[in-house]
Coordinates of C-alpha atoms and ligand atoms in Angstrom, one line a residue:
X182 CA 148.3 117.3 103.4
X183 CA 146.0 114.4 104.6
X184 CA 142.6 114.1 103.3
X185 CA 139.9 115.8 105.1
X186 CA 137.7 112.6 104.9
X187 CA 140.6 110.1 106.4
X188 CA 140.4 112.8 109.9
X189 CA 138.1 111.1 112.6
X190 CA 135.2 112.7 113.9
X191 CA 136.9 114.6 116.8
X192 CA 140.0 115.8 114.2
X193 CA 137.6 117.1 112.0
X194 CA 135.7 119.1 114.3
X195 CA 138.7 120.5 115.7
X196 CA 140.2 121.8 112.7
X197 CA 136.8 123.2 111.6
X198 CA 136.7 125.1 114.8
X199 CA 140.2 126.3 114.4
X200 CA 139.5 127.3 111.4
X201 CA 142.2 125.7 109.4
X202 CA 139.1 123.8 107.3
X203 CA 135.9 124.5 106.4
X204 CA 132.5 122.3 106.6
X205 CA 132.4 122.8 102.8
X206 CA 135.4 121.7 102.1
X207 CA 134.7 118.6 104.5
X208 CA 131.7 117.7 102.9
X209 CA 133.0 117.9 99.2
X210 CA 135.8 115.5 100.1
X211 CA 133.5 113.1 101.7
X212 CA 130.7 113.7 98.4
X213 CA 134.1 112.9 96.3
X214 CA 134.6 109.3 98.3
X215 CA 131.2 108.3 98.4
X216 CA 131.3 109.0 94.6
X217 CA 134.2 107.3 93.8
X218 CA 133.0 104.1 96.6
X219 CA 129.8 103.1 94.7
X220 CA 130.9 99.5 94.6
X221 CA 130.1 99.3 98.4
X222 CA 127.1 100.5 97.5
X223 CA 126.6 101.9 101.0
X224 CA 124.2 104.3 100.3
X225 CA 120.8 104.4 99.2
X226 CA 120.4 107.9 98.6
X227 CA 122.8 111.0 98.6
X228 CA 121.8 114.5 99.5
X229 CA 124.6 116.6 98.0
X230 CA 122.5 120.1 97.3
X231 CA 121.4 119.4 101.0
X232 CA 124.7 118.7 102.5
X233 CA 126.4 121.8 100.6
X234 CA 123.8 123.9 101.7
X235 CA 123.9 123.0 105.7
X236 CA 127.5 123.0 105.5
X237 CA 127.5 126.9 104.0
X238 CA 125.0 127.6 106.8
X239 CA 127.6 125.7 109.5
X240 CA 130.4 127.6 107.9
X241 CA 128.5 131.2 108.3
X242 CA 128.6 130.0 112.3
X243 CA 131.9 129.3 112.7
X244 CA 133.6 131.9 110.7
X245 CA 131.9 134.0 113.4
X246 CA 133.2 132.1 116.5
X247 CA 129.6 130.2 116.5
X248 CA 127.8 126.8 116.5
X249 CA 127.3 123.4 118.2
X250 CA 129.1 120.8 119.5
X251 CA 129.8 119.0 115.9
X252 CA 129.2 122.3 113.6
X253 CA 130.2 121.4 110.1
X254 CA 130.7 117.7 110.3
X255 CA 129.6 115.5 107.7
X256 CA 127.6 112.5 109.1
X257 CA 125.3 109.3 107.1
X258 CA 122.2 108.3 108.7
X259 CA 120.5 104.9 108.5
X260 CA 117.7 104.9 106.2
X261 CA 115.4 103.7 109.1
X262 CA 115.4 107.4 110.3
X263 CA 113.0 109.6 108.9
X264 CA 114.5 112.8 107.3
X265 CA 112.2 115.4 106.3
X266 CA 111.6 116.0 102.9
X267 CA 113.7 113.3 101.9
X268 CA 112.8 109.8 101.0
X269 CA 113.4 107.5 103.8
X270 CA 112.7 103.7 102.8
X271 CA 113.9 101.3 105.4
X272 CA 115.7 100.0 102.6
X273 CA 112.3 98.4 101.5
X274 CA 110.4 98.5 98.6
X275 CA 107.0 99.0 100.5
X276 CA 108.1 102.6 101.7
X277 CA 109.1 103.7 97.8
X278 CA 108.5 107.5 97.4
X279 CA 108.3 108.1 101.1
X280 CA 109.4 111.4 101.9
X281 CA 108.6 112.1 105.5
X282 CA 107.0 115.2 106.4
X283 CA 109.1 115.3 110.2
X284 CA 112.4 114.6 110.9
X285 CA 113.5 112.0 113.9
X286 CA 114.2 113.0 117.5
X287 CA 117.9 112.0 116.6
X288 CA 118.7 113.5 113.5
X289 CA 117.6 116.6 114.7
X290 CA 119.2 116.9 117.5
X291 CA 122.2 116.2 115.5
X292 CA 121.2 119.0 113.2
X293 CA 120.5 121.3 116.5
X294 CA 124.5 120.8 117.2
X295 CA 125.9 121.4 113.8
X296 CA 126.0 117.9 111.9
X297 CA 125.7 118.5 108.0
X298 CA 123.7 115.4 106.2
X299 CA 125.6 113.5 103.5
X300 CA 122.6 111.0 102.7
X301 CA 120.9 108.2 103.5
X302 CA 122.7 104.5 104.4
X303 CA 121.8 101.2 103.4
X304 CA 120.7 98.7 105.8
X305 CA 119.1 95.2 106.0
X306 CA 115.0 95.6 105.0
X307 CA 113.2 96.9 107.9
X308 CA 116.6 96.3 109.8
X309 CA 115.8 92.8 109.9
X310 CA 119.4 90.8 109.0
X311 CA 122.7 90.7 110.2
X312 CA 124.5 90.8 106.8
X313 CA 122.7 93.8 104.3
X314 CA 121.4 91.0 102.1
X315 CA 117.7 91.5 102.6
X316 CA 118.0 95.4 101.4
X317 CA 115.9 95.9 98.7
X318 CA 118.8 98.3 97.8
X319 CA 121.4 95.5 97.1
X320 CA 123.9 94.0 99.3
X321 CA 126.3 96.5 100.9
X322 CA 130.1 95.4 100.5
X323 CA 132.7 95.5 103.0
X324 CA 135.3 97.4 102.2
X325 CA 137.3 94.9 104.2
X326 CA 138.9 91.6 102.3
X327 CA 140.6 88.5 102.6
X328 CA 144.4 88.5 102.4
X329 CA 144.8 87.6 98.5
X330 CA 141.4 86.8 98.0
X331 CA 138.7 88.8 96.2
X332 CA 135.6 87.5 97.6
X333 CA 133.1 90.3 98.5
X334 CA 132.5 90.2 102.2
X335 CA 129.1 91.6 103.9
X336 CA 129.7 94.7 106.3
X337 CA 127.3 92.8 108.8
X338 CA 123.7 93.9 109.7
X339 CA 121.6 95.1 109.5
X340 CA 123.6 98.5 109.6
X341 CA 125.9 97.2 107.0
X342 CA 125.6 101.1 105.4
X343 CA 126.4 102.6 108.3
X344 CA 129.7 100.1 109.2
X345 CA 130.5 100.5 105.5
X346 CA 130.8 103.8 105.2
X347 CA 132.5 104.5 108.5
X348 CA 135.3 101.9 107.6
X349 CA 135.8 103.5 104.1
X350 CA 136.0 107.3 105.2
X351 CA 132.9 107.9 103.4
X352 CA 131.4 110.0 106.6
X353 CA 132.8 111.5 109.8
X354 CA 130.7 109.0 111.6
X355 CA 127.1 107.2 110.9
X356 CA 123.8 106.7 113.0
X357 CA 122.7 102.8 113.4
X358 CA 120.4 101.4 114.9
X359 CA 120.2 98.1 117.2
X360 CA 117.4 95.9 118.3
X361 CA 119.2 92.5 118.7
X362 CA 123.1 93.3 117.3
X363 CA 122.9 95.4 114.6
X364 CA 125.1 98.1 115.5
X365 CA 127.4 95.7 117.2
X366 CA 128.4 92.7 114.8
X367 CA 128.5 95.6 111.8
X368 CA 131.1 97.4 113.8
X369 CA 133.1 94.5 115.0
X370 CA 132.7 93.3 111.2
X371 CA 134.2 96.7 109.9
X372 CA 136.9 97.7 112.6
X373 CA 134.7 100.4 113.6
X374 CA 133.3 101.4 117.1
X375 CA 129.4 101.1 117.6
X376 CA 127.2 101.3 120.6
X377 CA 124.2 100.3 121.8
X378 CA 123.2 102.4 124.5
X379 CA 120.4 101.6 127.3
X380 CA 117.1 101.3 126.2
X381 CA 115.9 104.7 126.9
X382 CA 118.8 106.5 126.7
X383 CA 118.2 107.8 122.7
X384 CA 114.6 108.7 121.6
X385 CA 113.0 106.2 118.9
X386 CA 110.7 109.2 117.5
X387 CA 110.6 108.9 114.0
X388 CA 112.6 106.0 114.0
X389 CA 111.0 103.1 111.8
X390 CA 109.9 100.7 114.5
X391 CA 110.8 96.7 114.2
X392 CA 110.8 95.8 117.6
X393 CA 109.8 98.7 119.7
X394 CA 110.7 97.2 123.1
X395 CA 114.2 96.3 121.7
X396 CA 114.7 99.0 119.6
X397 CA 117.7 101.7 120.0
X398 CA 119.7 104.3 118.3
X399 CA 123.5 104.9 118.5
X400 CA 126.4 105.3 116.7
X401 CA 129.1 103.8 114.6
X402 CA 132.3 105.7 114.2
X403 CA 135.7 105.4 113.9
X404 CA 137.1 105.7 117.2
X405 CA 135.8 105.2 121.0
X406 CA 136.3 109.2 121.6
X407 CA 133.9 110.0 118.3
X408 CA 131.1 107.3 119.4
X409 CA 131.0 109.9 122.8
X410 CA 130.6 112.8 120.8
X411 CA 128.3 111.2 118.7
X412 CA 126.3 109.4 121.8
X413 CA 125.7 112.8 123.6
X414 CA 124.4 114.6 120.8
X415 CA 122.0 111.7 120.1
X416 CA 120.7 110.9 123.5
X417 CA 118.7 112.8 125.8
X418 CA 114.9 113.1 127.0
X419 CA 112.2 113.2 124.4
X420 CA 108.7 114.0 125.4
X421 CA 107.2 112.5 122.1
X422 CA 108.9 109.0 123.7
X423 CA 107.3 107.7 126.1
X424 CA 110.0 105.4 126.8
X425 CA 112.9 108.1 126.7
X426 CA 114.3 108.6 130.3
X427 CA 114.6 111.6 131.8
X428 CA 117.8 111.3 133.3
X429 CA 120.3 113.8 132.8
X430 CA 123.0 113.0 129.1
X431 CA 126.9 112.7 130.6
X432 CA 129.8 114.3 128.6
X433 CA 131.0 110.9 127.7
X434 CA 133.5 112.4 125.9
X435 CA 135.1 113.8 130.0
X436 CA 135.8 110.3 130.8
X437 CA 137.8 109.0 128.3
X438 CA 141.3 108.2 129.6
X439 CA 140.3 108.1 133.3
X440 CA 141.8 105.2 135.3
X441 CA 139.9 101.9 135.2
X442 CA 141.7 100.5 137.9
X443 CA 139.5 98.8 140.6
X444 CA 137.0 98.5 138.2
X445 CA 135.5 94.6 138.2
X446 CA 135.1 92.8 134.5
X447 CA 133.0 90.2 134.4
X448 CA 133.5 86.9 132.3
X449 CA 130.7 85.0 131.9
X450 CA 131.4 81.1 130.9
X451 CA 128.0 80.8 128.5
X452 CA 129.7 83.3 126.3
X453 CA 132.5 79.9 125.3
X454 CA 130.9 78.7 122.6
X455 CA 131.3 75.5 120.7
X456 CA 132.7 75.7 117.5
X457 CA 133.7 79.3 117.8
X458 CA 136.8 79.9 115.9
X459 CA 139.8 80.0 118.3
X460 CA 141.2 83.4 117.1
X461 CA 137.8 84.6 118.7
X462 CA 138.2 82.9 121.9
X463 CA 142.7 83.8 121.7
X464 CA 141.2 87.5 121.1
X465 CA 138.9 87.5 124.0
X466 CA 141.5 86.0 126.4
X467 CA 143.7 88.7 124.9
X468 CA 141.0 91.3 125.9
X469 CA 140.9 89.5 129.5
X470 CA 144.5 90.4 129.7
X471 CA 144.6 93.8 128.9
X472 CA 141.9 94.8 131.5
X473 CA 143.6 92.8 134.1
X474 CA 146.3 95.4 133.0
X475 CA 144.8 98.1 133.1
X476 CA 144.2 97.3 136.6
X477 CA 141.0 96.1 136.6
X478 CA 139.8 93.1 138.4
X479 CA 139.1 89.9 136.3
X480 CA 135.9 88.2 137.8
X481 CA 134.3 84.8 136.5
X482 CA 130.7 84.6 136.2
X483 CA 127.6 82.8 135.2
X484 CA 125.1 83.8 132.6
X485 CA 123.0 80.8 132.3
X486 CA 119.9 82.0 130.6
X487 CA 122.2 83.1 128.0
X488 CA 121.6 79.6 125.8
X489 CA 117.6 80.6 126.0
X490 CA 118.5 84.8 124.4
X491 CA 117.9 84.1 120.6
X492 CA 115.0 81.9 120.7
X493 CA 113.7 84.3 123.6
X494 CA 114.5 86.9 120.9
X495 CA 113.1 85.2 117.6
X496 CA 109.3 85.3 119.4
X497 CA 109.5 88.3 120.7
X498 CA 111.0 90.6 118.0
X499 CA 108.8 89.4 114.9
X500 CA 106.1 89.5 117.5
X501 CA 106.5 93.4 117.8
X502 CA 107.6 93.5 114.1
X503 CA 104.2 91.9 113.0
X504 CA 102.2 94.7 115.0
X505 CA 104.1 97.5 114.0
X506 CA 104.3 96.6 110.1
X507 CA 100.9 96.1 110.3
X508 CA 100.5 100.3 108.7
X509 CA 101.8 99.5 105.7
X510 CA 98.8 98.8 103.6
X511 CA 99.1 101.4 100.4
X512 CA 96.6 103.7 101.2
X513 CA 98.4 106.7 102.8
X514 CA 102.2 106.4 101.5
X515 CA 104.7 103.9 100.0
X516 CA 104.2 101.4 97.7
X517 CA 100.7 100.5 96.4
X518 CA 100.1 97.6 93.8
X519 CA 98.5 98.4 90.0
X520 CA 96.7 94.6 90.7
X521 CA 93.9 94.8 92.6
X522 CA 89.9 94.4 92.4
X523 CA 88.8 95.1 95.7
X524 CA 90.6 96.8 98.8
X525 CA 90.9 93.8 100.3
X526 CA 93.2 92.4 97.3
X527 CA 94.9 96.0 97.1
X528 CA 96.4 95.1 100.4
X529 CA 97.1 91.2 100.1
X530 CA 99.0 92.3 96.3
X531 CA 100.8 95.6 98.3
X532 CA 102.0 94.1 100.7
X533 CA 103.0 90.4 99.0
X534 CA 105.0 92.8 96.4
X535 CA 106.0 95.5 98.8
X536 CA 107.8 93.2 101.5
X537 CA 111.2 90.6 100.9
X538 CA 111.0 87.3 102.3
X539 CA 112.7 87.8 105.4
X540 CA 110.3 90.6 107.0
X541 CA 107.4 88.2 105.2
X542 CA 108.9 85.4 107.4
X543 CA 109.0 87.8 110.3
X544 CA 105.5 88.7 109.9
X545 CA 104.8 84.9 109.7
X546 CA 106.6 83.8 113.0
X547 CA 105.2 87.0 114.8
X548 CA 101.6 86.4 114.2
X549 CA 101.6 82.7 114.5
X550 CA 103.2 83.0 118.3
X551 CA 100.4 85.9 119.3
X552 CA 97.6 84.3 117.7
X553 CA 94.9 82.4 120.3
X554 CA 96.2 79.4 120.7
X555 CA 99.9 80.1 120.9
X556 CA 100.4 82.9 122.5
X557 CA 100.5 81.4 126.1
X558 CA 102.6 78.7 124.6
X559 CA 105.3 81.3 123.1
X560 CA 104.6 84.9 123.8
X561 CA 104.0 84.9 127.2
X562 CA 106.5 82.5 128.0
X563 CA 109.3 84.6 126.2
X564 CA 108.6 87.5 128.3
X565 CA 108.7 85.4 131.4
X566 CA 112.3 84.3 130.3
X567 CA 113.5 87.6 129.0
X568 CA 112.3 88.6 132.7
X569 CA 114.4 86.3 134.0
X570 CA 117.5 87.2 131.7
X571 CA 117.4 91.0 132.9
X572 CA 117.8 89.5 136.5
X573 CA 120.5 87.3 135.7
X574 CA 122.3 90.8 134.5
X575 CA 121.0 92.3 137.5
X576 CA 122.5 90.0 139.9
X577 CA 126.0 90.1 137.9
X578 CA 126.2 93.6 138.2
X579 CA 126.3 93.4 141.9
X580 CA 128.9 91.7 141.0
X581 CA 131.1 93.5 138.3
X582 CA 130.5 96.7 137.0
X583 CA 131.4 95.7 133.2
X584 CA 131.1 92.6 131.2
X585 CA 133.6 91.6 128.8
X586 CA 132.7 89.0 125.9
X587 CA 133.4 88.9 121.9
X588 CA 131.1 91.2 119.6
X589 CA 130.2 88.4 117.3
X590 CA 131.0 84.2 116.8
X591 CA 132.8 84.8 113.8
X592 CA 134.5 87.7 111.3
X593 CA 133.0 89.0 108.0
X594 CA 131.8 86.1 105.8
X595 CA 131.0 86.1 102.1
X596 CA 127.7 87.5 100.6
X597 CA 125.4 84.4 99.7
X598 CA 127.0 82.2 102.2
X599 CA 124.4 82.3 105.0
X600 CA 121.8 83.9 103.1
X601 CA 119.9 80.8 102.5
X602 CA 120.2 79.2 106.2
X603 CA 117.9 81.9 108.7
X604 CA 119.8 79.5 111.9
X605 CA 123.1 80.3 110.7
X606 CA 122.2 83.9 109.9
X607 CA 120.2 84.2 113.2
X608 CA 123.7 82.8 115.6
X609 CA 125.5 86.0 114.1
X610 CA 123.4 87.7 117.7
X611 CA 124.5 85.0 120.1
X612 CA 126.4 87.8 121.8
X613 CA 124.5 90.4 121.3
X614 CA 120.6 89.8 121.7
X615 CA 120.6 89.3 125.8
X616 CA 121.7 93.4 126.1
X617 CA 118.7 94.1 123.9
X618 CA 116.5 91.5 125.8
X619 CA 117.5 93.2 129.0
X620 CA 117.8 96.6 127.8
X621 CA 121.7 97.5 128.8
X622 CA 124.1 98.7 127.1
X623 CA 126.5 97.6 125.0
X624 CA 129.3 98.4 122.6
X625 CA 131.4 96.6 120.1
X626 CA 135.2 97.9 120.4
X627 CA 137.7 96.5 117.7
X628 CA 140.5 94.5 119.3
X629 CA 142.4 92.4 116.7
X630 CA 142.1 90.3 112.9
X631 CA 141.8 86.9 111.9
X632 CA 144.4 84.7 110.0
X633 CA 142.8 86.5 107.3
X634 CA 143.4 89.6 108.3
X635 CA 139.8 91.0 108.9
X636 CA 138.8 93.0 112.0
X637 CA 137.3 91.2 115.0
X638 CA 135.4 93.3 118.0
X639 CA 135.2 92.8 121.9
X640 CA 131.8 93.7 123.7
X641 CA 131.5 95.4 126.6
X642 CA 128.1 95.3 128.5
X643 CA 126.8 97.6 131.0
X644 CA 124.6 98.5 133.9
X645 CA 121.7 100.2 132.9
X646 CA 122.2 103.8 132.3
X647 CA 125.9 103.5 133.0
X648 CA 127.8 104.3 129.6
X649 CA 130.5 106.3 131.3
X650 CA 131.7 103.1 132.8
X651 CA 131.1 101.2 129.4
X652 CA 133.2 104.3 127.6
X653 CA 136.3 104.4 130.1
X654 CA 136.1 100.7 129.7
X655 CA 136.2 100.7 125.8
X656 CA 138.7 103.6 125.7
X657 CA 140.7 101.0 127.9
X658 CA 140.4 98.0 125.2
X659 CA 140.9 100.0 122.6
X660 CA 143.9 101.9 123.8
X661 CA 145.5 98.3 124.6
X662 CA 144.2 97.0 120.9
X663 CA 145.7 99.6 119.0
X664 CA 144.4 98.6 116.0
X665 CA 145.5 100.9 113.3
X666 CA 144.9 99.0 110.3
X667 CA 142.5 100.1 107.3
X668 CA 140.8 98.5 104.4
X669 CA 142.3 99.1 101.3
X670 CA 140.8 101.5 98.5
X671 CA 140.5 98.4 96.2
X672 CA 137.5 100.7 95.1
X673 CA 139.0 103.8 93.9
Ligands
LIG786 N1 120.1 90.3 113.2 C1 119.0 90.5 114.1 C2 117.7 90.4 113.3 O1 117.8 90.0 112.2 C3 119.1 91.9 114.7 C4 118.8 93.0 113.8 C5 118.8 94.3 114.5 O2 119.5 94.5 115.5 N2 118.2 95.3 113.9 O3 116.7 90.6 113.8

């Protein structure tokens, strides 16, 4: 028989429902893995008491014919969600021994429809990074590697965890969370699906906030069909959001497989970048082709605010990052220094020890472009172009009801090599920021491998609020991608 942990998401809940498995055996398989993978080091904390115990509770439900939509399914959650009772850190050292006293819109809605909680997943501090290097938890690997060559490869950022994990089996399916790429360029880094949905769509209550106009949940799973499970139990109207929508969640999951003929893709000539390796740009013509296909209708068109998205991005996000980290002083939780004479100093030494140097640049850049005599100069003009990059989208979506562009400029790279260069690091989002910055959605679908045989992902982007389009088309891509192919347990 196959192992329980190599079923997807969808498999697994079948057979639980059938009967033919049960949660507990699920979840001691997956325990087993994530044992036996702690070279990825993809986790920051593991809740096995806590899993076992849910997945006896799922089990009492559906031995009697009960139980939600996922009942019994083992899942990992990004440490950037707070879990109550058990520590949450934002994988930095300035939350240590922070063991949240709520639990986050998502993860308990997840809980309301049966998912069991394996642990907590490692991420980029404060979800700032595209490669899992700024974790105070150590560098997640990729289980992914070069043809004949052992260098360790990041899993991408900064849900490297949650891409991780899903490409080695070690959950049925992880959350993420994405404020300029991070659940996209992990998942196109991993072979895994992730997506971004439209701002809005997924309460951010109890969510650690970076950038909290940018800011959104989603998932990262295996498949297209186990991201729309996933999606639908995550999303949905939250009153203690103010920015949740109260619009009605799909089955997204009902439109899989429906015919995307007619359907107009949009190509958008900004997205042809210079230096871009050409199995990228072969891939995305290759993606081009299987739409046209499919059916659909291949459409040219013109983003040309695109070039302005990451420095647009890079003032607005540590902007909102500078505000919202501002609580973290050591009075009431986390961290607090032993050095200090007076509470002034108590903060200065918390939060010089407390933070890595990437959020510290953050904070720097963010409070420099809103302080007096730059925040006309920066601040307000960003949000004047990120205005006029949301109409840009508008106006193509007259146009084309889906966007079709790589996931990321290039596949995994090796740990260290960008780490010292913030630019280089910073490009990894040249394809991603603009949804964020506009607030569609987006998803990363994989679609191929390099000369080096690692996984490359297609985006799709989105009108607002239109995922159902965005899953028949990534259903579409991914049924014409067939990519099959899985890491090797070089860990085991
Ligand atoms: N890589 C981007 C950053 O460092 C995006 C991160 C994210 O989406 N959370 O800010």
């Amino acid at each position: 028989m196959t192992n329980i942990a190599d079923l997807t998401l969808a498999q697994l809940r079948d057979a639980l429902k059938s009967k033919s498995i049960t949660s507990l055996e699920a979840t001691d398989a997956y325990l087993n893995r994530i044992e036996s993978a702690n070279p990825l080091n993809a986790f920051i904390t593991v809740t096995g008491d806590k899993a076992r115990e849910m997945a006896k509770a799922s089990d009492e439900k559906l031995a009697k014919g009960e139980g939600g939509p996922i009942e019994g399914v083992p899942l990992g959650i990004k440490d950037l969600f707070c879990t109550e009772g058990t520590l949450t850190t934002a994988a930095s050292h300035i939350l240590d021994g922070f063991h949240p006293r709520y639990e986050s819109t998502v993860t308990s809605q997840l809980w309301r429809d049966g998912g069991v909680m394996l642990g907590k997943l490692n991420m980029d501090e404060f979800a700032m990074g595209s490669s899992n290097e700024t974790s105070f938890y150590g560098n997640v690997i990729n289980p992914w590697k070069r043809e004949g060559d052992e260098t360790p490869l990041t899993p991408g950022g900064s849900s490297g965890g949650s891409s991780s994990a899903v490409a080695a089996r070690l959950c049925a399916a992880a959350t993420a969370t994405d404020t300029g790429g991070s659940i996209r360029q992990p998942a196109s880094l991993t072979a895994t699906v992730g997506v971004k949905p439209t701002y809005g769509r997924v309460s951010r209550w109890g969510v650690v906030a970076f950038a909290s106009s940018l800011d959104q949940a989603g998932p990262i799973t295996q498949d297209v069909r186990d991201a729309a499970i996933m999606l639908r139990s995550m999303a949905g109207h939250d009153p203690k959001d103010s920015t949740s929508v109260d619009r009605p969640v799909p089955d997204y999951e009902a439109v899989l497989g429906q015919s995307v003929k007619g359907l107009k893709i949009g190509v958008p000539k900004e997205y042809r970048l210079d230096g871009m390796p050409a199995e990228i740009e072969k891939l995305w013509a290759e993606g081009i082709a299987w739409m046209k296909d499919a059916g659909c209708e291949i459409v040219d068109i013109s983003l040309p605010m695109t070039k302005y998205a990451l420095p647009v991005y890079y003032i607005v996000a540590p902007a909102e990052a500078s505000s919202n980290l501002a609580r973290y002083d050591g009075v009431k939780y986390g961290h607090r220094t032993d050095n200090y004479e007076d509470i002034l100093s108590m903060y200065e030494n918390t939060r010089a020890e407390g933070f890595g140097d990437e959020v510290k640049r953050r904070i720097l850049i963010g409070t420099y472009v809103l302080s007096a005599g730059y925040y006309d100069a920066y601040y307000l003009r960003a949000q004047k172009v990120r205005k006029k990059i949301f109409d840009e989208f508008t106006d193509a979506f007259s146009k084309v009801d889906l966007i079709l562009t790589p996931s990321a400029p290039s596949a995994a790279f090796g740990l260290g090599e960008k780490s010292n260069d913030p630019i280089q690091m910073y490009l990894n989002d040249v394809f991603t920021v603009t949804g964020n910055l506009a607030g569609i959605p987006g998803a990363s679908v994989p679609a191929g491998f390099d000369k080096n045989g690692l996984p490359l992902g297609l985006q799709l982007l989105a009108r607002p609020f239109d995922e159902e389009t965005m899953f028949k088309g990534m259903y579409a891509l991914e049924q014409a991608a067939k990519v099959s192919a899985r890491p090797k347990e070089w860990w085991a």
